[in-house]
């Protein structure tokens, strides 16, 4: 995350009990909460203020956003994790004594406490201050599990930066864009003398989505058989990264690499290459990953694939909602042909369109597998949420310890970027880093046939310097670089 040198201010809030029934969390919320209170379970969005505004206006805009989205007015309770946290709290509810082992979402009223300035050492990086705030305020059982901060630059020529952090159980990446758009719209309403939120479309509560998913008919037998086959193929576990990660008997400090793979012209070229083959760009990425794994590990691609569940064939009712509209599927692809990869993508999306709770209940839920391999594809150009790119929006993730490999492909107006998180072992630095080198170079080759040269058999070969330059890493300030050729980037 890039921030100006400045002072961090936090708008503090707490909660009081509200009328309403407790609700069951979604399958993924429950899985997330099952790991208990912990730092690093949050995600955040950062952006510059769209125009000058004082802290009171910022606070009022944020409270309007909280009032708009029900998930921000719920707290997780029960599950045996918060038994000791209720004693002496002003938000204590008589229901806290009932069924403490049952995980549930409880409605609350979020009330303002005013602005606070978190302690900071002289000259301390604002990112370190924010990390401390969010690690404490944005964990699964926090009340509430979100916080808004404002970084006010020391240089008056720079604009203040808003940073909104939330525990993952309340948001996904799409939701972060919704929050940014809603905040800016509410702030603009205030500047125009309007009630904040006047110009926004209605937002349906995420809890309604969870209830609808639970009420659907059981998944077809074929879906149950498919999941059984996936788990059997992995010995009862989720797919793992097939190259050496070293000693991951316990989670290790993460390494995060960010690669700027293609600029906008390169993305257009890759889009054209995909269209010429009758597929979408994601299929070319899957094809390249499959081909690289065949060369390096002698196996095809098997990975967890998060898919969004905002689909509604009748309306776009979930587009403007905030919540964790993501469920996990698995993609398996042994054939690197893009057409075969397109079929694999469709099968994975279909597999992820059914409620996972009943499907995985016989296996004790989704396994927490050391070495798990997951990939995510997010094309911002296709999302029906418009945000002002001139505000320099940034998706921010917490620094964690990990024993798995997660790869994010992000397409936006600035190009195609690949971000990868893996355990900080020497073995993983070599295996994952080398795999990323080859993957990114392959994507560039697929996007630059006209600039290449024809090799044996008519194969197009991109110029090596062009490939290396186009797939360069983004050296965002963070922890020390993994190797001279790669860099970490964290909040």
Short mmCIF file of C-alpha atoms in Angstrom, two decimals:
data_model
loop_
_atom_site.label_atom_id
_atom_site.label_comp_id
_atom_site.label_asym_id
_atom_site.label_seq_id
_atom_site.Cartn_x
_atom_site.Cartn_y
_atom_site.Cartn_z
CA UNK A 1 0.00 0.00 0.00
CA UNK A 2 1.33 3.41 -0.96
CA UNK A 3 0.60 6.16 1.56
CA UNK A 4 1.83 9.71 2.08
CA UNK A 5 3.95 10.50 5.09
CA UNK A 6 1.41 11.66 7.62
CA UNK A 7 -0.63 11.11 10.76
CA UNK A 8 -3.19 8.31 11.08
CA UNK A 9 -6.53 9.16 12.65
CA UNK A 10 -9.17 6.54 13.42
CA UNK A 11 -12.91 7.13 13.64
CA UNK A 12 -13.79 4.99 16.65
CA UNK A 13 -17.14 3.21 17.04
CA UNK A 14 -18.68 0.61 19.29
CA UNK A 15 -21.93 -1.34 19.27
CA UNK A 16 -25.05 -1.78 21.37
CA UNK A 17 -27.66 -4.55 21.06
CA UNK A 18 -30.31 -4.04 18.40
CA UNK A 19 -33.72 -5.58 17.87
CA UNK A 20 -33.78 -8.53 15.52
CA UNK A 21 -33.18 -12.23 15.36
CA UNK A 22 -29.80 -13.91 15.34
CA UNK A 23 -28.95 -15.43 11.97
CA UNK A 24 -26.72 -18.25 10.89
CA UNK A 25 -23.50 -17.24 9.15
CA UNK A 26 -22.73 -18.44 5.66
CA UNK A 27 -20.61 -21.55 5.12
CA UNK A 28 -17.53 -19.46 4.33
CA UNK A 29 -18.11 -17.05 7.22
CA UNK A 30 -18.34 -20.01 9.60
CA UNK A 31 -15.17 -21.57 8.19
CA UNK A 32 -13.35 -18.25 8.55
CA UNK A 33 -14.57 -17.77 12.12
CA UNK A 34 -13.70 -21.32 13.12
CA UNK A 35 -10.03 -20.29 13.21
CA UNK A 36 -10.87 -17.93 16.07
CA UNK A 37 -9.81 -14.37 16.89
CA UNK A 38 -6.49 -13.55 15.24
CA UNK A 39 -4.59 -10.70 13.63
CA UNK A 40 -4.33 -10.53 9.87
CA UNK A 41 -7.85 -11.73 9.01
CA UNK A 42 -8.80 -8.38 7.48
CA UNK A 43 -8.80 -6.74 4.08
CA UNK A 44 -8.98 -3.04 3.28
CA UNK A 45 -9.48 -0.46 0.57
CA UNK A 46 -7.50 2.78 0.43
CA UNK A 47 -8.17 5.83 -1.74
CA UNK A 48 -7.63 9.57 -1.70
CA UNK A 49 -10.44 11.90 -0.67
CA UNK A 50 -12.26 13.02 -3.82
CA UNK A 51 -12.35 16.64 -2.62
CA UNK A 52 -11.47 18.54 0.57
CA UNK A 53 -13.63 17.47 3.50
CA UNK A 54 -13.26 17.77 7.25
CA UNK A 55 -13.24 14.82 9.63
CA UNK A 56 -16.85 15.38 10.64
CA UNK A 57 -17.98 15.02 7.04
CA UNK A 58 -15.83 11.91 6.60
CA UNK A 59 -17.37 10.38 9.72
CA UNK A 60 -20.94 11.19 8.65
CA UNK A 61 -20.35 9.66 5.22
CA UNK A 62 -18.97 6.47 6.79
CA UNK A 63 -21.86 6.16 9.24
CA UNK A 64 -24.25 6.45 6.29
CA UNK A 65 -22.43 3.58 4.57
CA UNK A 66 -22.66 1.48 7.74
CA UNK A 67 -26.39 2.22 7.97
CA UNK A 68 -26.79 1.18 4.34
CA UNK A 69 -25.21 -2.29 4.60
CA UNK A 70 -26.63 -4.70 7.14
CA UNK A 71 -23.55 -6.89 7.35
CA UNK A 72 -21.67 -3.92 8.85
CA UNK A 73 -24.29 -3.85 11.59
CA UNK A 74 -23.84 -7.47 12.63
CA UNK A 75 -21.24 -9.14 14.84
CA UNK A 76 -20.16 -12.74 15.07
CA UNK A 77 -20.77 -14.36 18.44
CA UNK A 78 -20.59 -17.84 19.89
CA UNK A 79 -18.49 -20.65 18.54
CA UNK A 80 -16.78 -20.85 21.93
CA UNK A 81 -14.42 -18.04 20.93
CA UNK A 82 -15.92 -15.02 22.68
CA UNK A 83 -16.98 -16.50 26.02
CA UNK A 84 -14.45 -14.42 27.95
CA UNK A 85 -14.98 -11.23 25.96
CA UNK A 86 -18.48 -10.39 27.18
CA UNK A 87 -17.70 -9.78 30.86
CA UNK A 88 -18.16 -6.12 31.72
CA UNK A 89 -18.89 -5.02 28.14
CA UNK A 90 -21.46 -2.30 27.54
CA UNK A 91 -22.75 -4.20 24.51
CA UNK A 92 -23.44 -7.32 26.53
CA UNK A 93 -26.67 -9.02 25.49
CA UNK A 94 -28.68 -11.47 27.59
CA UNK A 95 -28.48 -13.83 24.63
CA UNK A 96 -24.72 -14.09 25.10
CA UNK A 97 -25.27 -16.71 27.78
CA UNK A 98 -27.32 -18.94 25.49
CA UNK A 99 -25.81 -21.54 23.16
CA UNK A 100 -22.34 -20.03 23.38
CA UNK A 101 -20.91 -22.82 21.25
CA UNK A 102 -23.29 -22.03 18.40
CA UNK A 103 -21.82 -19.56 15.93
CA UNK A 104 -24.27 -16.85 14.88
CA UNK A 105 -24.57 -13.34 13.50
CA UNK A 106 -26.19 -10.84 15.85
CA UNK A 107 -27.73 -7.48 14.85
CA UNK A 108 -26.23 -4.42 16.55
CA UNK A 109 -26.40 -0.67 16.42
CA UNK A 110 -23.08 0.99 15.54
CA UNK A 111 -22.57 4.22 17.44
CA UNK A 112 -19.86 6.85 17.00
CA UNK A 113 -17.25 7.53 19.67
CA UNK A 114 -15.31 10.20 17.80
CA UNK A 115 -11.87 10.54 16.28
CA UNK A 116 -8.79 9.05 17.92
CA UNK A 117 -5.11 9.28 17.03
CA UNK A 118 -3.47 5.87 17.51
CA UNK A 119 -0.03 5.90 19.20
CA UNK A 120 2.88 6.06 16.78
CA UNK A 121 6.64 6.27 17.14
CA UNK A 122 8.35 9.40 15.77
CA UNK A 123 8.65 8.99 12.02
CA UNK A 124 6.83 5.63 12.05
CA UNK A 125 5.43 4.43 8.72
CA UNK A 126 1.64 5.03 8.63
CA UNK A 127 1.24 1.50 7.27
CA UNK A 128 2.60 0.05 10.49
CA UNK A 129 0.13 2.12 12.50
CA UNK A 130 -2.77 1.01 10.31
CA UNK A 131 -1.69 -2.61 10.61
CA UNK A 132 -1.87 -2.41 14.40
CA UNK A 133 -5.29 -0.77 14.26
CA UNK A 134 -6.78 -3.28 11.85
CA UNK A 135 -5.17 -6.33 13.48
CA UNK A 136 -7.05 -5.45 16.66
CA UNK A 137 -10.23 -3.82 15.37
CA UNK A 138 -10.92 -5.98 12.31
CA UNK A 139 -10.81 -9.57 13.55
CA UNK A 140 -13.75 -12.01 13.32
CA UNK A 141 -15.28 -11.41 16.77
CA UNK A 142 -14.54 -7.68 17.10
CA UNK A 143 -17.49 -5.40 17.84
CA UNK A 144 -17.73 -4.00 15.23
CA UNK A 145 -15.27 -5.81 12.97
CA UNK A 146 -14.48 -2.77 10.84
CA UNK A 147 -12.74 0.59 11.16
CA UNK A 148 -12.25 3.73 9.08
CA UNK A 149 -8.96 5.61 9.23
CA UNK A 150 -7.81 8.85 7.65
CA UNK A 151 -4.16 9.49 6.83
CA UNK A 152 -3.56 13.24 6.83
CA UNK A 153 -0.33 14.12 4.96
CA UNK A 154 2.30 16.36 6.49
CA UNK A 155 2.71 17.91 3.04
CA UNK A 156 -0.40 20.04 2.52
CA UNK A 157 -0.07 19.64 -1.25
CA UNK A 158 -1.02 15.97 -0.93
CA UNK A 159 -4.57 14.76 -0.42
CA UNK A 160 -5.67 12.79 2.64
CA UNK A 161 -6.16 9.05 2.17
CA UNK A 162 -9.16 7.12 3.46
CA UNK A 163 -8.44 3.53 4.52
CA UNK A 164 -11.38 1.26 5.39
CA UNK A 165 -10.49 -2.05 7.02
CA UNK A 166 -12.89 -4.92 7.66
CA UNK A 167 -12.67 -8.51 8.77
CA UNK A 168 -12.94 -10.77 5.73
CA UNK A 169 -16.19 -12.33 7.01
CA UNK A 170 -18.04 -9.15 5.97
CA UNK A 171 -16.47 -8.40 2.57
CA UNK A 172 -14.95 -9.70 -0.63
CA UNK A 173 -12.93 -7.80 -3.25
CA UNK A 174 -16.07 -6.69 -5.10
CA UNK A 175 -17.48 -5.34 -1.80
CA UNK A 176 -14.42 -3.14 -1.29
CA UNK A 177 -15.26 -1.33 -4.53
CA UNK A 178 -18.88 -0.96 -3.43
CA UNK A 179 -17.74 0.57 -0.13
CA UNK A 180 -15.48 3.04 -1.89
CA UNK A 181 -18.20 4.06 -4.34
CA UNK A 182 -20.82 4.38 -1.59
CA UNK A 183 -18.52 6.42 0.66
CA UNK A 184 -17.64 8.86 -2.12
CA UNK A 185 -21.29 9.18 -3.11
CA UNK A 186 -22.36 9.86 0.50
CA UNK A 187 -19.60 12.43 0.90
CA UNK A 188 -20.71 14.13 -2.31
CA UNK A 189 -24.32 14.17 -1.06
CA UNK A 190 -23.22 15.93 2.11
CA UNK A 191 -21.31 18.52 0.10
CA UNK A 192 -24.48 19.16 -1.91
CA UNK A 193 -26.67 19.50 1.16
CA UNK A 194 -28.40 16.17 0.57
CA UNK A 195 -29.07 13.25 2.85
CA UNK A 196 -26.09 10.88 2.44
CA UNK A 197 -26.97 7.92 0.22
CA UNK A 198 -29.67 9.78 -1.72
CA UNK A 199 -28.14 8.96 -5.10
CA UNK A 200 -27.35 5.28 -4.44
CA UNK A 201 -29.38 2.26 -5.56
CA UNK A 202 -30.87 -0.01 -2.86
CA UNK A 203 -28.53 -2.57 -1.29
CA UNK A 204 -29.92 -5.99 -0.39
CA UNK A 205 -28.60 -7.53 2.84
CA UNK A 206 -26.02 -10.28 2.52
CA UNK A 207 -27.95 -12.34 5.10
CA UNK A 208 -30.78 -12.63 2.58
CA UNK A 209 -28.34 -14.19 0.12
CA UNK A 210 -27.17 -16.69 2.73
CA UNK A 211 -30.79 -17.63 3.50
CA UNK A 212 -31.66 -18.03 -0.18
CA UNK A 213 -28.65 -20.25 -0.77
CA UNK A 214 -29.61 -22.44 2.19
CA UNK A 215 -33.18 -22.73 0.90
CA UNK A 216 -32.21 -23.99 -2.55
CA UNK A 217 -32.94 -27.61 -3.50
CA UNK A 218 -30.14 -30.08 -2.74
CA UNK A 219 -27.27 -30.20 -5.20
CA UNK A 220 -27.57 -32.88 -7.91
CA UNK A 221 -25.99 -36.26 -7.23
CA UNK A 222 -23.41 -35.54 -9.91
CA UNK A 223 -22.12 -32.54 -7.94
CA UNK A 224 -21.75 -34.71 -4.81
CA UNK A 225 -19.89 -37.33 -6.86
CA UNK A 226 -17.64 -34.68 -8.36
CA UNK A 227 -16.63 -33.34 -4.95
CA UNK A 228 -16.09 -36.87 -3.68
CA UNK A 229 -13.76 -37.53 -6.62
CA UNK A 230 -11.85 -34.28 -6.03
CA UNK A 231 -11.27 -35.05 -2.36
CA UNK A 232 -10.40 -38.69 -3.11
CA UNK A 233 -7.82 -37.59 -5.68
CA UNK A 234 -6.20 -35.44 -3.00
CA UNK A 235 -6.29 -38.13 -0.31
CA UNK A 236 -9.13 -36.34 1.47
CA UNK A 237 -7.45 -32.93 1.13
CA UNK A 238 -7.79 -29.88 -1.10
CA UNK A 239 -5.42 -29.39 -4.07
CA UNK A 240 -1.83 -28.50 -3.16
CA UNK A 241 0.91 -26.67 -5.04
CA UNK A 242 2.81 -29.46 -6.82
CA UNK A 243 6.33 -28.04 -6.43
CA UNK A 244 8.57 -28.07 -3.35
CA UNK A 245 7.56 -25.53 -0.67
CA UNK A 246 10.09 -26.64 1.93
CA UNK A 247 9.20 -27.14 5.58
CA UNK A 248 5.59 -25.99 6.03
CA UNK A 249 4.83 -28.11 9.09
CA UNK A 250 3.87 -24.77 10.63
CA UNK A 251 2.85 -21.60 8.75
CA UNK A 252 5.78 -19.44 7.69
CA UNK A 253 6.20 -15.70 7.23
CA UNK A 254 4.72 -14.89 3.86
CA UNK A 255 6.43 -13.68 0.73
CA UNK A 256 4.27 -11.63 -1.60
CA UNK A 257 5.27 -10.89 -5.17
CA UNK A 258 3.51 -8.45 -7.48
CA UNK A 259 4.15 -8.61 -11.22
CA UNK A 260 2.99 -6.01 -13.75
CA UNK A 261 2.54 -8.44 -16.63
CA UNK A 262 0.76 -6.47 -19.37
CA UNK A 263 -0.08 -2.84 -19.96
CA UNK A 264 -3.52 -1.90 -21.41
CA UNK A 265 -2.33 -2.51 -24.97
CA UNK A 266 -1.04 -5.92 -23.93
CA UNK A 267 -4.35 -6.78 -22.29
CA UNK A 268 -6.16 -5.81 -25.49
CA UNK A 269 -3.81 -8.07 -27.47
CA UNK A 270 -4.37 -10.97 -25.07
CA UNK A 271 -8.12 -10.39 -25.29
CA UNK A 272 -7.87 -10.57 -29.08
CA UNK A 273 -5.83 -13.75 -28.91
CA UNK A 274 -8.45 -15.32 -26.63
CA UNK A 275 -11.33 -14.22 -28.86
CA UNK A 276 -9.57 -15.63 -31.90
CA UNK A 277 -9.56 -19.00 -30.15
CA UNK A 278 -13.19 -18.70 -29.10
CA UNK A 279 -12.38 -18.37 -25.38
CA UNK A 280 -11.96 -15.70 -22.73
CA UNK A 281 -8.71 -14.37 -21.35
CA UNK A 282 -8.98 -16.44 -18.15
CA UNK A 283 -8.79 -19.59 -20.30
CA UNK A 284 -5.43 -18.48 -21.70
CA UNK A 285 -4.15 -17.91 -18.17
CA UNK A 286 -5.36 -21.38 -17.13
CA UNK A 287 -3.74 -22.84 -20.25
CA UNK A 288 -0.41 -21.18 -19.47
CA UNK A 289 -0.46 -22.35 -15.84
CA UNK A 290 -1.27 -25.88 -16.97
CA UNK A 291 1.54 -25.89 -19.53
CA UNK A 292 4.12 -24.54 -17.06
CA UNK A 293 3.14 -27.12 -14.43
CA UNK A 294 3.47 -29.91 -17.00
CA UNK A 295 7.00 -28.72 -17.77
CA UNK A 296 8.08 -28.14 -14.18
CA UNK A 297 6.16 -30.76 -12.21
CA UNK A 298 4.92 -33.27 -14.76
CA UNK A 299 1.29 -32.70 -13.70
CA UNK A 300 -1.64 -30.61 -14.83
CA UNK A 301 -3.41 -27.84 -12.92
CA UNK A 302 -5.40 -28.63 -9.77
CA UNK A 303 -6.30 -25.63 -7.64
CA UNK A 304 -8.99 -24.11 -5.49
CA UNK A 305 -10.87 -21.50 -7.51
CA UNK A 306 -12.94 -18.92 -5.60
CA UNK A 307 -16.07 -18.01 -7.57
CA UNK A 308 -18.51 -15.23 -6.79
CA UNK A 309 -22.11 -16.08 -6.01
CA UNK A 310 -23.80 -12.80 -6.96
CA UNK A 311 -25.51 -14.39 -9.94
CA UNK A 312 -29.25 -13.84 -10.24
CA UNK A 313 -30.65 -14.55 -13.69
CA UNK A 314 -33.68 -12.31 -13.05
CA UNK A 315 -32.12 -9.21 -11.51
CA UNK A 316 -28.83 -7.59 -10.53
CA UNK A 317 -30.00 -7.46 -6.93
CA UNK A 318 -26.66 -8.37 -5.36
CA UNK A 319 -24.46 -6.03 -7.42
CA UNK A 320 -24.64 -3.19 -4.89
CA UNK A 321 -24.47 -5.32 -1.74
CA UNK A 322 -21.59 -5.79 0.68
CA UNK A 323 -20.75 -9.25 2.01
CA UNK A 324 -18.68 -12.36 1.38
CA UNK A 325 -20.27 -13.41 -1.91
CA UNK A 326 -17.50 -15.92 -2.61
CA UNK A 327 -17.51 -19.67 -2.40
CA UNK A 328 -14.77 -22.13 -3.22
CA UNK A 329 -14.66 -24.50 -6.14
CA UNK A 330 -11.86 -26.61 -7.63
CA UNK A 331 -10.52 -26.42 -11.15
CA UNK A 332 -8.77 -29.42 -12.71
CA UNK A 333 -7.14 -29.14 -16.11
CA UNK A 334 -4.70 -31.65 -17.58
CA UNK A 335 -4.93 -30.41 -21.18
CA UNK A 336 -3.23 -27.04 -21.86
CA UNK A 337 -5.38 -26.42 -24.94
CA UNK A 338 -7.31 -23.18 -24.29
CA UNK A 339 -10.59 -24.74 -25.46
CA UNK A 340 -10.19 -27.54 -22.91
CA UNK A 341 -9.30 -24.97 -20.25
CA UNK A 342 -12.48 -23.02 -21.05
CA UNK A 343 -14.49 -26.17 -20.39
CA UNK A 344 -12.63 -26.66 -17.10
CA UNK A 345 -13.46 -23.08 -16.05
CA UNK A 346 -17.16 -23.57 -16.81
CA UNK A 347 -17.20 -26.84 -14.86
CA UNK A 348 -15.52 -25.18 -11.87
CA UNK A 349 -17.97 -22.26 -11.89
CA UNK A 350 -20.88 -24.69 -12.03
CA UNK A 351 -19.39 -26.74 -9.21
CA UNK A 352 -19.17 -23.61 -7.08
CA UNK A 353 -22.77 -22.57 -7.71
CA UNK A 354 -24.16 -25.01 -5.12
CA UNK A 355 -24.24 -24.61 -1.34
CA UNK A 356 -21.08 -26.27 -0.02
CA UNK A 357 -22.23 -26.88 3.55
CA UNK A 358 -24.41 -29.94 2.85
CA UNK A 359 -21.97 -31.26 0.23
CA UNK A 360 -18.92 -31.18 2.47
CA UNK A 361 -20.67 -32.01 5.77
CA UNK A 362 -19.90 -35.75 5.44
CA UNK A 363 -16.18 -34.83 5.26
CA UNK A 364 -16.26 -32.56 8.31
CA UNK A 365 -16.39 -29.43 6.16
CA UNK A 366 -13.74 -28.10 3.82
CA UNK A 367 -10.30 -29.35 4.89
CA UNK A 368 -7.61 -26.88 5.99
CA UNK A 369 -4.83 -28.34 3.86
CA UNK A 370 -1.15 -27.34 4.29
CA UNK A 371 0.30 -26.37 0.91
CA UNK A 372 -3.13 -25.59 -0.54
CA UNK A 373 -2.97 -24.04 -4.00
CA UNK A 374 -5.60 -21.44 -4.93
CA UNK A 375 -6.00 -19.05 -7.84
CA UNK A 376 -8.28 -16.06 -8.24
CA UNK A 377 -9.29 -14.13 -11.35
CA UNK A 378 -10.78 -10.64 -11.03
CA UNK A 379 -11.46 -8.49 -14.08
CA UNK A 380 -12.40 -5.03 -12.80
CA UNK A 381 -13.51 -4.01 -16.28
CA UNK A 382 -16.41 -6.46 -16.10
CA UNK A 383 -17.66 -5.42 -12.66
CA UNK A 384 -20.83 -3.28 -12.59
CA UNK A 385 -19.33 -0.97 -9.95
CA UNK A 386 -17.77 2.26 -11.12
CA UNK A 387 -15.05 3.87 -9.02
CA UNK A 388 -12.95 6.91 -9.82
CA UNK A 389 -9.50 5.65 -10.77
CA UNK A 390 -8.08 9.15 -10.25
CA UNK A 391 -8.52 8.51 -6.50
CA UNK A 392 -5.80 5.83 -6.72
CA UNK A 393 -7.84 2.97 -5.21
CA UNK A 394 -5.78 0.22 -3.59
CA UNK A 395 -6.83 -3.23 -2.41
CA UNK A 396 -4.89 -3.91 0.78
CA UNK A 397 -4.32 -7.28 2.43
CA UNK A 398 -2.95 -8.02 5.87
CA UNK A 399 0.48 -9.53 6.44
CA UNK A 400 0.09 -13.12 7.64
CA UNK A 401 1.89 -16.41 8.11
CA UNK A 402 0.97 -18.99 5.51
CA UNK A 403 1.60 -22.57 4.44
CA UNK A 404 -0.11 -22.35 1.04
CA UNK A 405 0.17 -20.67 -2.35
CA UNK A 406 -2.39 -18.11 -3.51
CA UNK A 407 -2.26 -16.40 -6.90
CA UNK A 408 -4.42 -13.43 -7.85
CA UNK A 409 -4.84 -12.34 -11.48
CA UNK A 410 -6.18 -8.78 -11.55
CA UNK A 411 -7.22 -7.05 -14.77
CA UNK A 412 -7.95 -3.34 -14.62
CA UNK A 413 -7.61 -0.20 -16.67
CA UNK A 414 -3.88 -0.23 -15.93
CA UNK A 415 -3.29 -3.73 -17.32
CA UNK A 416 -2.87 -7.31 -16.10
CA UNK A 417 -1.19 -7.80 -12.73
CA UNK A 418 -0.29 -11.05 -10.99
CA UNK A 419 0.07 -11.15 -7.23
CA UNK A 420 1.27 -14.26 -5.42
CA UNK A 421 1.58 -15.15 -1.73
CA UNK A 422 3.60 -18.15 -0.56
CA UNK A 423 5.60 -19.37 2.46
CA UNK A 424 8.93 -17.67 2.98
CA UNK A 425 11.13 -20.75 2.70
CA UNK A 426 14.17 -21.03 0.46
CA UNK A 427 12.55 -23.90 -1.41
CA UNK A 428 9.35 -21.93 -2.07
CA UNK A 429 11.29 -18.86 -3.18
CA UNK A 430 12.91 -20.98 -5.87
CA UNK A 431 9.98 -23.15 -6.91
CA UNK A 432 7.15 -20.63 -6.79
CA UNK A 433 9.31 -17.76 -7.96
CA UNK A 434 10.58 -19.72 -10.95
CA UNK A 435 7.07 -20.88 -11.78
CA UNK A 436 5.87 -17.25 -11.71
CA UNK A 437 8.74 -16.17 -13.98
CA UNK A 438 7.78 -18.73 -16.59
CA UNK A 439 4.04 -18.11 -16.22
CA UNK A 440 4.30 -14.34 -16.68
CA UNK A 441 6.71 -14.66 -19.60
CA UNK A 442 4.28 -17.09 -21.25
CA UNK A 443 1.37 -14.69 -20.88
CA UNK A 444 3.43 -11.94 -22.48
CA UNK A 445 4.33 -14.24 -25.38
CA UNK A 446 0.66 -15.00 -25.94
CA UNK A 447 -0.07 -11.28 -26.08
CA UNK A 448 2.85 -10.19 -28.33
CA UNK A 449 2.96 -12.41 -31.43
CA UNK A 450 3.42 -9.45 -33.76
CA UNK A 451 6.52 -8.31 -31.92
CA UNK A 452 8.08 -11.72 -31.85
CA UNK A 453 10.05 -13.78 -34.27
CA UNK A 454 9.16 -17.07 -35.85
CA UNK A 455 10.97 -20.05 -34.43
CA UNK A 456 11.20 -23.66 -35.62
CA UNK A 457 7.91 -24.99 -36.96
CA UNK A 458 6.50 -21.48 -37.28
CA UNK A 459 6.20 -20.97 -33.51
CA UNK A 460 6.16 -17.33 -32.48
CA UNK A 461 8.85 -16.40 -29.99
CA UNK A 462 8.71 -13.04 -28.24
CA UNK A 463 11.89 -11.07 -27.76
CA UNK A 464 13.44 -11.98 -24.39
CA UNK A 465 14.05 -8.38 -23.33
CA UNK A 466 10.49 -7.43 -24.20
CA UNK A 467 9.12 -10.35 -22.18
CA UNK A 468 11.29 -9.54 -19.18
CA UNK A 469 10.34 -5.87 -19.28
CA UNK A 470 6.62 -6.42 -19.73
CA UNK A 471 6.46 -8.97 -16.90
CA UNK A 472 8.48 -6.88 -14.48
CA UNK A 473 7.63 -6.84 -10.83
CA UNK A 474 6.15 -3.90 -8.96
CA UNK A 475 8.58 -2.99 -6.15
CA UNK A 476 5.92 -1.59 -3.79
CA UNK A 477 7.58 -0.73 -0.47
CA UNK A 478 7.11 -3.52 2.00
CA UNK A 479 9.23 -6.17 3.59
CA UNK A 480 12.63 -7.08 2.14
CA UNK A 481 12.72 -8.51 -1.35
CA UNK A 482 12.53 -12.27 -1.70
CA UNK A 483 15.40 -12.23 -4.21
CA UNK A 484 17.03 -9.48 -6.27
CA UNK A 485 14.58 -10.19 -9.09
CA UNK A 486 11.39 -10.16 -6.99
CA UNK A 487 9.89 -8.01 -4.28
CA UNK A 488 7.29 -8.23 -1.57
CA UNK A 489 4.38 -5.82 -1.30
CA UNK A 490 2.26 -5.58 1.81
CA UNK A 491 0.19 -3.19 3.79
#
